[in-house]
Amino acid sequence: MSKSFYEFKTVRDMVRYGVSQFNQANLYFGHGSDNAWDEAVYLVLFALNLPLDNLEPFLDARLLESEKKRCLDLIETRVKKRTPLAYLTGESWLQGYRFICDKRVIVPRSPISELLVQQLSPWLEDPEEDLDILDMCTGSGNLAIIAALNFPFSQVDAVDLSDYAIRLAQRNVEMYQLQSRVNIIQSDLFTDLPLKKYDFIIANPPYVNSTSMKNLPSEYQREPVMALEGGEDGMDFVRKILHKSADYLKDNGFILLEIGNEYENFLTAFPSISPTFLETETTQECIVLLSRDDLLMLD
């Protein structure tokens, strides 16, 4: 063991070291946190099996040698491989909900989740209605599960093409004991989806344009390409989804669509509609709301 290994005495020492290492390495944060401090705190508390929301009582707790090694191994891997922390811990948190996470599926982080926990107010009149909801490109199933939990009398169909995403989504559904209300369906978008009318659709498809794909931070390059890459203008999958969605919506239905930083490309691709952009705490032009009537105006 190096001398520095024995100089770590407390949780405070380890968190401080993690922050220093992350800042020195110029890591990119965007998979659950946006700064080195939050990520270092989470990493250390996770490694020590301590409550993730209660750092203060443990700051001056002394570390065992085995605990030091667990923390340092995670810090080193995070820095050297630039692996998103969620892939190292096997879990991710979104709006206070925990999800099993794996490198073969994109890390949950959609700002649509914020709108779901607000029960889509004021866009949805009664969140306690018997709602039919479709989650397109569900990944780990996080948005489908958050929808089911916040719309208590809903039935949710969650669709993805990836074999592994389907299996992981099912594990998350089972963790929340929602098997009777969240139905996981393997399909290439609408291809194998039975025709059904939904009250609303949520979709977080691949939308990163080809130029941006080449310049993604290393952390994002660790995620599956099929979950990110949206073609030359980022709109390949968006076009397919929007041109079919009207067939799957009730007369007063709507779709919530995440488009990330592709605002200009979206407007260029769909000049015939006037979209409503919804703001969240961290985004302004990232989420589009389109009614069924809007969708019928598409060229």
PDB file of C-alpha atoms in Angstrom:
ATOM      1  CA  MET A   1       0.000   0.000   0.000  1.00  0.00           C
ATOM      2  CA  SER A   2       1.217   3.494  -0.755  1.00  0.00           C
ATOM      3  CA  LYS A   3       1.793   5.959   2.044  1.00  0.00           C
ATOM      4  CA  SER A   4      -1.093   8.111   0.811  1.00  0.00           C
ATOM      5  CA  PHE A   5      -3.473   5.163   1.285  1.00  0.00           C
ATOM      6  CA  TYR A   6      -2.878   5.254   5.034  1.00  0.00           C
ATOM      7  CA  GLU A   7      -3.318   9.019   5.187  1.00  0.00           C
ATOM      8  CA  PHE A   8      -7.039   8.693   4.491  1.00  0.00           C
ATOM      9  CA  LYS A   9      -8.650   8.580   7.923  1.00  0.00           C
ATOM     10  CA  THR A  10     -12.275   9.665   7.587  1.00  0.00           C
ATOM     11  CA  VAL A  11     -15.218   9.933   5.246  1.00  0.00           C
ATOM     12  CA  ARG A  12     -14.423  13.633   4.995  1.00  0.00           C
ATOM     13  CA  ASP A  13     -10.900  12.814   3.769  1.00  0.00           C
ATOM     14  CA  MET A  14     -12.245  10.463   1.098  1.00  0.00           C
ATOM     15  CA  VAL A  15     -14.878  12.893  -0.177  1.00  0.00           C
ATOM     16  CA  ARG A  16     -12.310  15.682  -0.363  1.00  0.00           C
ATOM     17  CA  TYR A  17      -9.952  13.411  -2.301  1.00  0.00           C
ATOM     18  CA  GLY A  18     -12.723  12.399  -4.699  1.00  0.00           C
ATOM     19  CA  VAL A  19     -13.623  16.026  -5.413  1.00  0.00           C
ATOM     20  CA  SER A  20      -9.963  16.870  -6.047  1.00  0.00           C
ATOM     21  CA  GLN A  21      -9.468  13.931  -8.392  1.00  0.00           C
ATOM     22  CA  PHE A  22     -12.646  14.625 -10.341  1.00  0.00           C
ATOM     23  CA  ASN A  23     -11.825  18.308 -10.768  1.00  0.00           C
ATOM     24  CA  GLN A  24      -8.242  17.592 -11.772  1.00  0.00           C
ATOM     25  CA  ALA A  25      -9.415  15.102 -14.402  1.00  0.00           C
ATOM     26  CA  ASN A  26     -12.011  17.550 -15.794  1.00  0.00           C
ATOM     27  CA  LEU A  27     -14.693  14.900 -15.663  1.00  0.00           C
ATOM     28  CA  TYR A  28     -18.037  15.552 -17.312  1.00  0.00           C
ATOM     29  CA  PHE A  29     -21.085  15.376 -15.073  1.00  0.00           C
ATOM     30  CA  GLY A  30     -24.514  14.793 -16.536  1.00  0.00           C
ATOM     31  CA  HIS A  31     -25.682  11.363 -15.403  1.00  0.00           C
ATOM     32  CA  GLY A  32     -27.433  12.241 -12.174  1.00  0.00           C
ATOM     33  CA  SER A  33     -25.273  15.085 -10.862  1.00  0.00           C
ATOM     34  CA  ASP A  34     -23.749  18.242 -12.299  1.00  0.00           C
ATOM     35  CA  ASN A  35     -20.697  18.764 -10.073  1.00  0.00           C
ATOM     36  CA  ALA A  36     -17.737  16.979  -8.499  1.00  0.00           C
ATOM     37  CA  TRP A  37     -18.924  17.395  -4.900  1.00  0.00           C
ATOM     38  CA  ASP A  38     -22.291  15.682  -5.367  1.00  0.00           C
ATOM     39  CA  GLU A  39     -20.730  12.834  -7.314  1.00  0.00           C
ATOM     40  CA  ALA A  40     -17.928  12.299  -4.782  1.00  0.00           C
ATOM     41  CA  VAL A  41     -20.405  12.286  -1.897  1.00  0.00           C
ATOM     42  CA  TYR A  42     -22.645   9.787  -3.647  1.00  0.00           C
ATOM     43  CA  LEU A  43     -19.699   7.554  -4.591  1.00  0.00           C
ATOM     44  CA  VAL A  44     -18.316   7.434  -1.052  1.00  0.00           C
ATOM     45  CA  LEU A  45     -21.677   6.892   0.650  1.00  0.00           C
ATOM     46  CA  PHE A  46     -22.530   4.148  -1.841  1.00  0.00           C
ATOM     47  CA  ALA A  47     -19.178   2.417  -1.348  1.00  0.00           C
ATOM     48  CA  LEU A  48     -19.645   2.502   2.432  1.00  0.00           C
ATOM     49  CA  ASN A  49     -23.287   1.316   2.336  1.00  0.00           C
ATOM     50  CA  LEU A  50     -24.393   4.492   4.107  1.00  0.00           C
ATOM     51  CA  PRO A  51     -27.656   6.431   3.564  1.00  0.00           C
ATOM     52  CA  LEU A  52     -27.279   8.452   0.387  1.00  0.00           C
ATOM     53  CA  ASP A  53     -29.149  11.443   1.777  1.00  0.00           C
ATOM     54  CA  ASN A  54     -27.424  11.748   5.168  1.00  0.00           C
ATOM     55  CA  LEU A  55     -23.749  12.672   4.919  1.00  0.00           C
ATOM     56  CA  GLU A  56     -23.279  14.954   7.936  1.00  0.00           C
ATOM     57  CA  PRO A  57     -23.344  12.375  10.781  1.00  0.00           C
ATOM     58  CA  PHE A  58     -20.688  10.262   9.052  1.00  0.00           C
ATOM     59  CA  LEU A  59     -18.190  12.903   7.888  1.00  0.00           C
ATOM     60  CA  ASP A  60     -15.716  12.234  10.687  1.00  0.00           C
ATOM     61  CA  ALA A  61     -16.260   8.477  10.890  1.00  0.00           C
ATOM     62  CA  ARG A  62     -12.989   6.601  10.520  1.00  0.00           C
ATOM     63  CA  LEU A  63     -12.553   4.273   7.576  1.00  0.00           C
ATOM     64  CA  LEU A  64     -11.523   0.631   7.638  1.00  0.00           C
ATOM     65  CA  GLU A  65      -8.778  -0.412   5.233  1.00  0.00           C
ATOM     66  CA  SER A  66     -11.298  -2.412   3.169  1.00  0.00           C
ATOM     67  CA  GLU A  67     -13.579   0.613   2.987  1.00  0.00           C
ATOM     68  CA  LYS A  68     -10.747   2.826   1.768  1.00  0.00           C
ATOM     69  CA  LYS A  69      -9.994   0.349  -0.990  1.00  0.00           C
ATOM     70  CA  ARG A  70     -13.612   0.223  -2.182  1.00  0.00           C
ATOM     71  CA  CYS A  71     -13.786   4.013  -2.358  1.00  0.00           C
ATOM     72  CA  LEU A  72     -10.439   4.436  -4.063  1.00  0.00           C
ATOM     73  CA  ASP A  73     -11.160   1.722  -6.625  1.00  0.00           C
ATOM     74  CA  LEU A  74     -14.377   3.506  -7.647  1.00  0.00           C
ATOM     75  CA  ILE A  75     -12.674   6.901  -7.782  1.00  0.00           C
ATOM     76  CA  GLU A  76      -9.836   5.525  -9.889  1.00  0.00           C
ATOM     77  CA  THR A  77     -12.164   3.798 -12.353  1.00  0.00           C
ATOM     78  CA  ARG A  78     -14.351   6.889 -12.648  1.00  0.00           C
ATOM     79  CA  VAL A  79     -11.302   9.022 -13.456  1.00  0.00           C
ATOM     80  CA  LYS A  80      -9.289   6.697 -15.676  1.00  0.00           C
ATOM     81  CA  LYS A  81     -12.118   5.177 -17.711  1.00  0.00           C
ATOM     82  CA  ARG A  82     -14.547   8.109 -17.539  1.00  0.00           C
ATOM     83  CA  THR A  83     -17.313   5.622 -16.895  1.00  0.00           C
ATOM     84  CA  PRO A  84     -20.574   7.186 -15.719  1.00  0.00           C
ATOM     85  CA  LEU A  85     -20.914   6.524 -12.008  1.00  0.00           C
ATOM     86  CA  ALA A  86     -24.286   4.847 -12.520  1.00  0.00           C
ATOM     87  CA  TYR A  87     -22.541   2.078 -14.449  1.00  0.00           C
ATOM     88  CA  LEU A  88     -20.031   1.606 -11.628  1.00  0.00           C
ATOM     89  CA  THR A  89     -22.675   1.421  -8.916  1.00  0.00           C
ATOM     90  CA  GLY A  90     -25.299  -0.445 -10.916  1.00  0.00           C
ATOM     91  CA  GLU A  91     -27.990   2.025  -9.939  1.00  0.00           C
ATOM     92  CA  SER A  92     -29.317   5.425 -10.902  1.00  0.00           C
ATOM     93  CA  TRP A  93     -31.692   7.868  -9.214  1.00  0.00           C
ATOM     94  CA  LEU A  94     -34.274  10.014 -10.972  1.00  0.00           C
ATOM     95  CA  GLN A  95     -36.756  12.268  -9.143  1.00  0.00           C
ATOM     96  CA  GLY A  96     -36.069  10.313  -5.966  1.00  0.00           C
ATOM     97  CA  TYR A  97     -36.714   6.913  -7.570  1.00  0.00           C
ATOM     98  CA  ARG A  98     -34.023   4.245  -7.748  1.00  0.00           C
ATOM     99  CA  PHE A  99     -33.450   2.189 -10.899  1.00  0.00           C
ATOM    100  CA  ILE A 100     -31.168  -0.709 -11.686  1.00  0.00           C
ATOM    101  CA  CYS A 101     -28.691   0.522 -14.286  1.00  0.00           C
ATOM    102  CA  ASP A 102     -26.320  -1.173 -16.711  1.00  0.00           C
ATOM    103  CA  LYS A 103     -23.864  -0.055 -19.390  1.00  0.00           C
ATOM    104  CA  ARG A 104     -25.962  -1.657 -22.132  1.00  0.00           C
ATOM    105  CA  VAL A 105     -28.806   0.817 -21.496  1.00  0.00           C
ATOM    106  CA  ILE A 106     -28.699   4.625 -21.363  1.00  0.00           C
ATOM    107  CA  VAL A 107     -28.448   6.174 -17.882  1.00  0.00           C
ATOM    108  CA  PRO A 108     -31.872   7.527 -16.760  1.00  0.00           C
ATOM    109  CA  ARG A 109     -31.884  11.328 -16.769  1.00  0.00           C
ATOM    110  CA  SER A 110     -34.779  12.595 -18.898  1.00  0.00           C
ATOM    111  CA  PRO A 111     -36.295  15.903 -17.732  1.00  0.00           C
ATOM    112  CA  ILE A 112     -39.659  14.474 -18.765  1.00  0.00           C
ATOM    113  CA  SER A 113     -39.517  12.806 -15.349  1.00  0.00           C
ATOM    114  CA  GLU A 114     -39.928  16.194 -13.661  1.00  0.00           C
ATOM    115  CA  LEU A 115     -43.143  16.827 -15.567  1.00  0.00           C
ATOM    116  CA  LEU A 116     -44.452  13.372 -14.669  1.00  0.00           C
ATOM    117  CA  VAL A 117     -44.004  13.875 -10.929  1.00  0.00           C
ATOM    118  CA  GLN A 118     -45.918  17.149 -11.367  1.00  0.00           C
ATOM    119  CA  GLN A 119     -48.650  14.997 -12.933  1.00  0.00           C
ATOM    120  CA  LEU A 120     -48.401  17.008 -16.164  1.00  0.00           C
ATOM    121  CA  SER A 121     -50.197  19.963 -14.649  1.00  0.00           C
ATOM    122  CA  PRO A 122     -51.867  21.893 -16.246  1.00  0.00           C
ATOM    123  CA  TRP A 123     -51.849  19.781 -19.404  1.00  0.00           C
ATOM    124  CA  LEU A 124     -53.750  16.885 -17.862  1.00  0.00           C
ATOM    125  CA  GLU A 125     -57.013  17.691 -16.098  1.00  0.00           C
ATOM    126  CA  ASP A 126     -57.385  14.668 -13.811  1.00  0.00           C
ATOM    127  CA  PRO A 127     -54.295  12.566 -12.975  1.00  0.00           C
ATOM    128  CA  GLU A 128     -56.515  10.026 -11.173  1.00  0.00           C
ATOM    129  CA  GLU A 129     -58.456   9.063 -14.276  1.00  0.00           C
ATOM    130  CA  ASP A 130     -58.083   5.599 -15.780  1.00  0.00           C
ATOM    131  CA  LEU A 131     -55.334   6.608 -18.174  1.00  0.00           C
ATOM    132  CA  ASP A 132     -53.673   4.662 -20.962  1.00  0.00           C
ATOM    133  CA  ILE A 133     -50.028   5.750 -21.358  1.00  0.00           C
ATOM    134  CA  LEU A 134     -47.372   4.766 -23.892  1.00  0.00           C
ATOM    135  CA  ASP A 135     -43.653   5.146 -23.170  1.00  0.00           C
ATOM    136  CA  MET A 136     -41.743   4.890 -26.442  1.00  0.00           C
ATOM    137  CA  CYS A 137     -37.991   4.020 -26.272  1.00  0.00           C
ATOM    138  CA  THR A 138     -38.324   3.068 -22.614  1.00  0.00           C
ATOM    139  CA  GLY A 139     -34.719   1.967 -21.989  1.00  0.00           C
ATOM    140  CA  SER A 140     -34.554   0.839 -18.353  1.00  0.00           C
ATOM    141  CA  GLY A 141     -38.257   1.572 -17.922  1.00  0.00           C
ATOM    142  CA  ASN A 142     -37.692   4.587 -15.676  1.00  0.00           C
ATOM    143  CA  LEU A 143     -40.214   6.967 -17.253  1.00  0.00           C
ATOM    144  CA  ALA A 144     -42.842   4.241 -17.533  1.00  0.00           C
ATOM    145  CA  ILE A 145     -42.446   3.440 -13.846  1.00  0.00           C
ATOM    146  CA  ILE A 146     -42.508   7.097 -12.773  1.00  0.00           C
ATOM    147  CA  ALA A 147     -45.654   7.565 -14.858  1.00  0.00           C
ATOM    148  CA  ALA A 148     -47.325   4.562 -13.262  1.00  0.00           C
ATOM    149  CA  LEU A 149     -46.454   5.753  -9.762  1.00  0.00           C
ATOM    150  CA  ASN A 150     -47.700   9.295 -10.334  1.00  0.00           C
ATOM    151  CA  PHE A 151     -50.852   8.361 -12.253  1.00  0.00           C
ATOM    152  CA  PRO A 152     -52.191   5.753  -9.843  1.00  0.00           C
ATOM    153  CA  PHE A 153     -54.998   4.359 -12.014  1.00  0.00           C
ATOM    154  CA  SER A 154     -53.034   4.231 -15.254  1.00  0.00           C
ATOM    155  CA  GLN A 155     -51.982   1.365 -17.475  1.00  0.00           C
ATOM    156  CA  VAL A 156     -48.593   1.883 -19.115  1.00  0.00           C
ATOM    157  CA  ASP A 157     -47.158   0.181 -22.201  1.00  0.00           C
ATOM    158  CA  ALA A 158     -43.373   0.567 -22.417  1.00  0.00           C
ATOM    159  CA  VAL A 159     -41.666  -0.120 -25.757  1.00  0.00           C
ATOM    160  CA  ASP A 160     -38.035  -0.698 -26.711  1.00  0.00           C
ATOM    161  CA  LEU A 161     -36.141  -2.528 -29.450  1.00  0.00           C
ATOM    162  CA  SER A 162     -33.121  -3.648 -27.389  1.00  0.00           C
ATOM    163  CA  ASP A 163     -33.267  -7.175 -25.958  1.00  0.00           C
ATOM    164  CA  TYR A 164     -31.270  -6.112 -22.943  1.00  0.00           C
ATOM    165  CA  ALA A 165     -33.340  -2.976 -22.327  1.00  0.00           C
ATOM    166  CA  ILE A 166     -36.463  -5.131 -22.276  1.00  0.00           C
ATOM    167  CA  ARG A 167     -34.950  -7.442 -19.651  1.00  0.00           C
ATOM    168  CA  LEU A 168     -33.629  -4.577 -17.539  1.00  0.00           C
ATOM    169  CA  ALA A 169     -36.925  -2.681 -17.732  1.00  0.00           C
ATOM    170  CA  GLN A 170     -38.739  -5.798 -16.555  1.00  0.00           C
ATOM    171  CA  ARG A 171     -36.400  -6.074 -13.557  1.00  0.00           C
ATOM    172  CA  ASN A 172     -37.134  -2.477 -12.614  1.00  0.00           C
ATOM    173  CA  VAL A 173     -40.877  -3.006 -13.024  1.00  0.00           C
ATOM    174  CA  GLU A 174     -40.662  -6.049 -10.748  1.00  0.00           C
ATOM    175  CA  MET A 175     -38.654  -4.073  -8.190  1.00  0.00           C
ATOM    176  CA  TYR A 176     -41.567  -1.636  -7.920  1.00  0.00           C
ATOM    177  CA  GLN A 177     -44.128  -4.484  -8.081  1.00  0.00           C
ATOM    178  CA  LEU A 178     -45.874  -2.886 -11.040  1.00  0.00           C
ATOM    179  CA  GLN A 179     -46.193  -5.968 -13.243  1.00  0.00           C
ATOM    180  CA  SER A 180     -49.986  -5.616 -13.347  1.00  0.00           C
ATOM    181  CA  ARG A 181     -49.835  -2.012 -14.584  1.00  0.00           C
ATOM    182  CA  VAL A 182     -46.647  -1.670 -16.667  1.00  0.00           C
ATOM    183  CA  ASN A 183     -46.439  -3.849 -19.762  1.00  0.00           C
ATOM    184  CA  ILE A 184     -42.998  -4.155 -21.395  1.00  0.00           C
ATOM    185  CA  ILE A 185     -43.176  -4.659 -25.164  1.00  0.00           C
ATOM    186  CA  GLN A 186     -40.301  -5.371 -27.548  1.00  0.00           C
ATOM    187  CA  SER A 187     -40.861  -3.524 -30.811  1.00  0.00           C
ATOM    188  CA  ASP A 188     -39.062  -1.381 -33.363  1.00  0.00           C
ATOM    189  CA  LEU A 189     -41.031   1.747 -32.464  1.00  0.00           C
ATOM    190  CA  PHE A 190     -44.656   1.073 -33.535  1.00  0.00           C
ATOM    191  CA  THR A 191     -43.863  -1.906 -35.795  1.00  0.00           C
ATOM    192  CA  ASP A 192     -44.991  -4.693 -33.445  1.00  0.00           C
ATOM    193  CA  LEU A 193     -47.175  -2.580 -31.182  1.00  0.00           C
ATOM    194  CA  PRO A 194     -50.884  -3.493 -31.298  1.00  0.00           C
ATOM    195  CA  LEU A 195     -53.078  -0.579 -32.358  1.00  0.00           C
ATOM    196  CA  LYS A 196     -54.416   1.059 -29.219  1.00  0.00           C
ATOM    197  CA  LYS A 197     -55.528   4.566 -28.307  1.00  0.00           C
ATOM    198  CA  TYR A 198     -53.563   6.287 -25.548  1.00  0.00           C
ATOM    199  CA  ASP A 199     -54.301   9.384 -23.476  1.00  0.00           C
ATOM    200  CA  PHE A 200     -50.701  10.471 -23.928  1.00  0.00           C
ATOM    201  CA  ILE A 201     -47.359   9.245 -25.202  1.00  0.00           C
ATOM    202  CA  ILE A 202     -43.967   9.980 -23.684  1.00  0.00           C
ATOM    203  CA  ALA A 203     -40.896   9.495 -25.852  1.00  0.00           C
ATOM    204  CA  ASN A 204     -37.178   9.945 -25.294  1.00  0.00           C
ATOM    205  CA  PRO A 205     -35.809   8.628 -28.594  1.00  0.00           C
ATOM    206  CA  PRO A 206     -32.258   8.806 -29.963  1.00  0.00           C
ATOM    207  CA  TYR A 207     -31.921  12.417 -31.140  1.00  0.00           C
ATOM    208  CA  VAL A 208     -28.230  13.420 -31.149  1.00  0.00           C
ATOM    209  CA  ASN A 209     -27.206  14.654 -34.600  1.00  0.00           C
ATOM    210  CA  SER A 210     -24.188  13.131 -36.330  1.00  0.00           C
ATOM    211  CA  THR A 211     -21.904  16.137 -35.793  1.00  0.00           C
ATOM    212  CA  SER A 212     -22.678  16.270 -32.074  1.00  0.00           C
ATOM    213  CA  MET A 213     -22.147  12.506 -31.779  1.00  0.00           C
ATOM    214  CA  LYS A 214     -18.512  12.999 -32.774  1.00  0.00           C
ATOM    215  CA  ASN A 215     -18.019  15.589 -30.036  1.00  0.00           C
ATOM    216  CA  LEU A 216     -19.788  13.946 -27.124  1.00  0.00           C
ATOM    217  CA  PRO A 217     -17.915  13.894 -23.790  1.00  0.00           C
ATOM    218  CA  SER A 218     -16.239  10.579 -23.019  1.00  0.00           C
ATOM    219  CA  GLU A 219     -18.863   9.750 -20.410  1.00  0.00           C
ATOM    220  CA  TYR A 220     -21.628   9.809 -23.031  1.00  0.00           C
ATOM    221  CA  GLN A 221     -19.515   7.735 -25.385  1.00  0.00           C
ATOM    222  CA  ARG A 222     -19.698   4.939 -22.806  1.00  0.00           C
ATOM    223  CA  GLU A 223     -23.443   4.680 -23.430  1.00  0.00           C
ATOM    224  CA  PRO A 224     -25.016   2.569 -26.210  1.00  0.00           C
ATOM    225  CA  VAL A 225     -24.809   4.376 -29.551  1.00  0.00           C
ATOM    226  CA  MET A 226     -28.258   3.106 -30.529  1.00  0.00           C
ATOM    227  CA  ALA A 227     -29.752   5.016 -27.594  1.00  0.00           C
ATOM    228  CA  LEU A 228     -28.227   8.343 -28.689  1.00  0.00           C
ATOM    229  CA  GLU A 229     -27.615   8.583 -32.427  1.00  0.00           C
ATOM    230  CA  GLY A 230     -30.470  10.214 -34.335  1.00  0.00           C
ATOM    231  CA  GLY A 231     -29.005  10.591 -37.811  1.00  0.00           C
ATOM    232  CA  GLU A 232     -27.660  13.568 -39.745  1.00  0.00           C
ATOM    233  CA  ASP A 233     -30.021  16.110 -38.156  1.00  0.00           C
ATOM    234  CA  GLY A 234     -30.978  14.050 -35.111  1.00  0.00           C
ATOM    235  CA  MET A 235     -34.536  13.669 -36.341  1.00  0.00           C
ATOM    236  CA  ASP A 236     -34.539  10.165 -37.870  1.00  0.00           C
ATOM    237  CA  PHE A 237     -36.456   8.511 -35.037  1.00  0.00           C
ATOM    238  CA  VAL A 238     -38.407  11.631 -34.161  1.00  0.00           C
ATOM    239  CA  ARG A 239     -39.897  11.668 -37.677  1.00  0.00           C
ATOM    240  CA  LYS A 240     -40.960   8.041 -37.422  1.00  0.00           C
ATOM    241  CA  ILE A 241     -42.539   8.551 -34.015  1.00  0.00           C
ATOM    242  CA  LEU A 242     -44.421  11.731 -34.850  1.00  0.00           C
ATOM    243  CA  HIS A 243     -45.786  10.478 -38.156  1.00  0.00           C
ATOM    244  CA  LYS A 244     -47.333   7.428 -36.446  1.00  0.00           C
ATOM    245  CA  SER A 245     -48.340   8.851 -33.073  1.00  0.00           C
ATOM    246  CA  ALA A 246     -51.688  10.313 -34.157  1.00  0.00           C
ATOM    247  CA  ASP A 247     -52.897   6.790 -34.951  1.00  0.00           C
ATOM    248  CA  TYR A 248     -52.239   5.781 -31.340  1.00  0.00           C
ATOM    249  CA  LEU A 249     -53.744   8.782 -29.556  1.00  0.00           C
ATOM    250  CA  LYS A 250     -57.266   9.459 -28.369  1.00  0.00           C
ATOM    251  CA  ASP A 251     -58.942  12.546 -29.851  1.00  0.00           C
ATOM    252  CA  ASN A 252     -57.731  14.799 -27.007  1.00  0.00           C
ATOM    253  CA  GLY A 253     -54.426  12.988 -26.614  1.00  0.00           C
ATOM    254  CA  PHE A 254     -50.915  14.404 -26.840  1.00  0.00           C
ATOM    255  CA  ILE A 255     -47.264  13.418 -26.982  1.00  0.00           C
ATOM    256  CA  LEU A 256     -44.387  14.603 -24.797  1.00  0.00           C
ATOM    257  CA  LEU A 257     -41.169  14.321 -26.789  1.00  0.00           C
ATOM    258  CA  GLU A 258     -37.618  14.975 -25.640  1.00  0.00           C
ATOM    259  CA  ILE A 259     -35.337  16.501 -28.310  1.00  0.00           C
ATOM    260  CA  GLY A 260     -32.348  17.620 -26.228  1.00  0.00           C
ATOM    261  CA  ASN A 261     -30.312  20.328 -27.928  1.00  0.00           C
ATOM    262  CA  GLU A 262     -31.940  19.786 -31.323  1.00  0.00           C
ATOM    263  CA  TYR A 263     -34.343  22.765 -31.148  1.00  0.00           C
ATOM    264  CA  GLU A 264     -33.292  24.288 -34.486  1.00  0.00           C
ATOM    265  CA  ASN A 265     -33.193  20.942 -36.257  1.00  0.00           C
ATOM    266  CA  PHE A 266     -36.659  20.123 -34.930  1.00  0.00           C
ATOM    267  CA  LEU A 267     -38.157  23.376 -36.210  1.00  0.00           C
ATOM    268  CA  THR A 268     -36.498  22.862 -39.600  1.00  0.00           C
ATOM    269  CA  ALA A 269     -37.731  19.274 -39.853  1.00  0.00           C
ATOM    270  CA  PHE A 270     -41.349  20.097 -38.953  1.00  0.00           C
ATOM    271  CA  PRO A 271     -42.188  23.539 -40.376  1.00  0.00           C
ATOM    272  CA  SER A 272     -45.923  22.854 -40.642  1.00  0.00           C
ATOM    273  CA  ILE A 273     -46.596  22.621 -36.894  1.00  0.00           C
ATOM    274  CA  SER A 274     -46.389  25.088 -34.007  1.00  0.00           C
ATOM    275  CA  PRO A 275     -44.986  23.087 -31.085  1.00  0.00           C
ATOM    276  CA  THR A 276     -45.354  23.946 -27.414  1.00  0.00           C
ATOM    277  CA  PHE A 277     -42.043  23.762 -25.551  1.00  0.00           C
ATOM    278  CA  LEU A 278     -42.308  22.892 -21.873  1.00  0.00           C
ATOM    279  CA  GLU A 279     -39.856  24.230 -19.319  1.00  0.00           C
ATOM    280  CA  THR A 280     -38.414  22.253 -16.444  1.00  0.00           C
ATOM    281  CA  GLU A 281     -36.008  23.252 -13.710  1.00  0.00           C
ATOM    282  CA  THR A 282     -33.027  22.618 -15.988  1.00  0.00           C
ATOM    283  CA  THR A 283     -34.391  22.881 -19.548  1.00  0.00           C
ATOM    284  CA  GLN A 284     -36.306  25.329 -21.744  1.00  0.00           C
ATOM    285  CA  GLU A 285     -36.477  24.006 -25.305  1.00  0.00           C
ATOM    286  CA  CYS A 286     -35.803  20.339 -24.696  1.00  0.00           C
ATOM    287  CA  ILE A 287     -39.325  18.922 -24.365  1.00  0.00           C
ATOM    288  CA  VAL A 288     -42.033  19.309 -26.996  1.00  0.00           C
ATOM    289  CA  LEU A 289     -45.759  18.902 -26.392  1.00  0.00           C
ATOM    290  CA  LEU A 290     -47.866  18.157 -29.459  1.00  0.00           C
ATOM    291  CA  SER A 291     -51.580  17.427 -29.476  1.00  0.00           C
ATOM    292  CA  ARG A 292     -53.131  14.857 -31.787  1.00  0.00           C
ATOM    293  CA  ASP A 293     -54.470  17.765 -33.835  1.00  0.00           C
ATOM    294  CA  ASP A 294     -50.921  19.136 -34.145  1.00  0.00           C
ATOM    295  CA  LEU A 295     -49.700  15.771 -35.373  1.00  0.00           C
ATOM    296  CA  LEU A 296     -52.403  15.628 -38.029  1.00  0.00           C
ATOM    297  CA  MET A 297     -50.953  18.857 -39.456  1.00  0.00           C
ATOM    298  CA  LEU A 298     -47.636  17.191 -40.280  1.00  0.00           C
ATOM    299  CA  ASP A 299     -46.669  17.195 -43.945  1.00  0.00           C
TER     300      ASP A 299
END
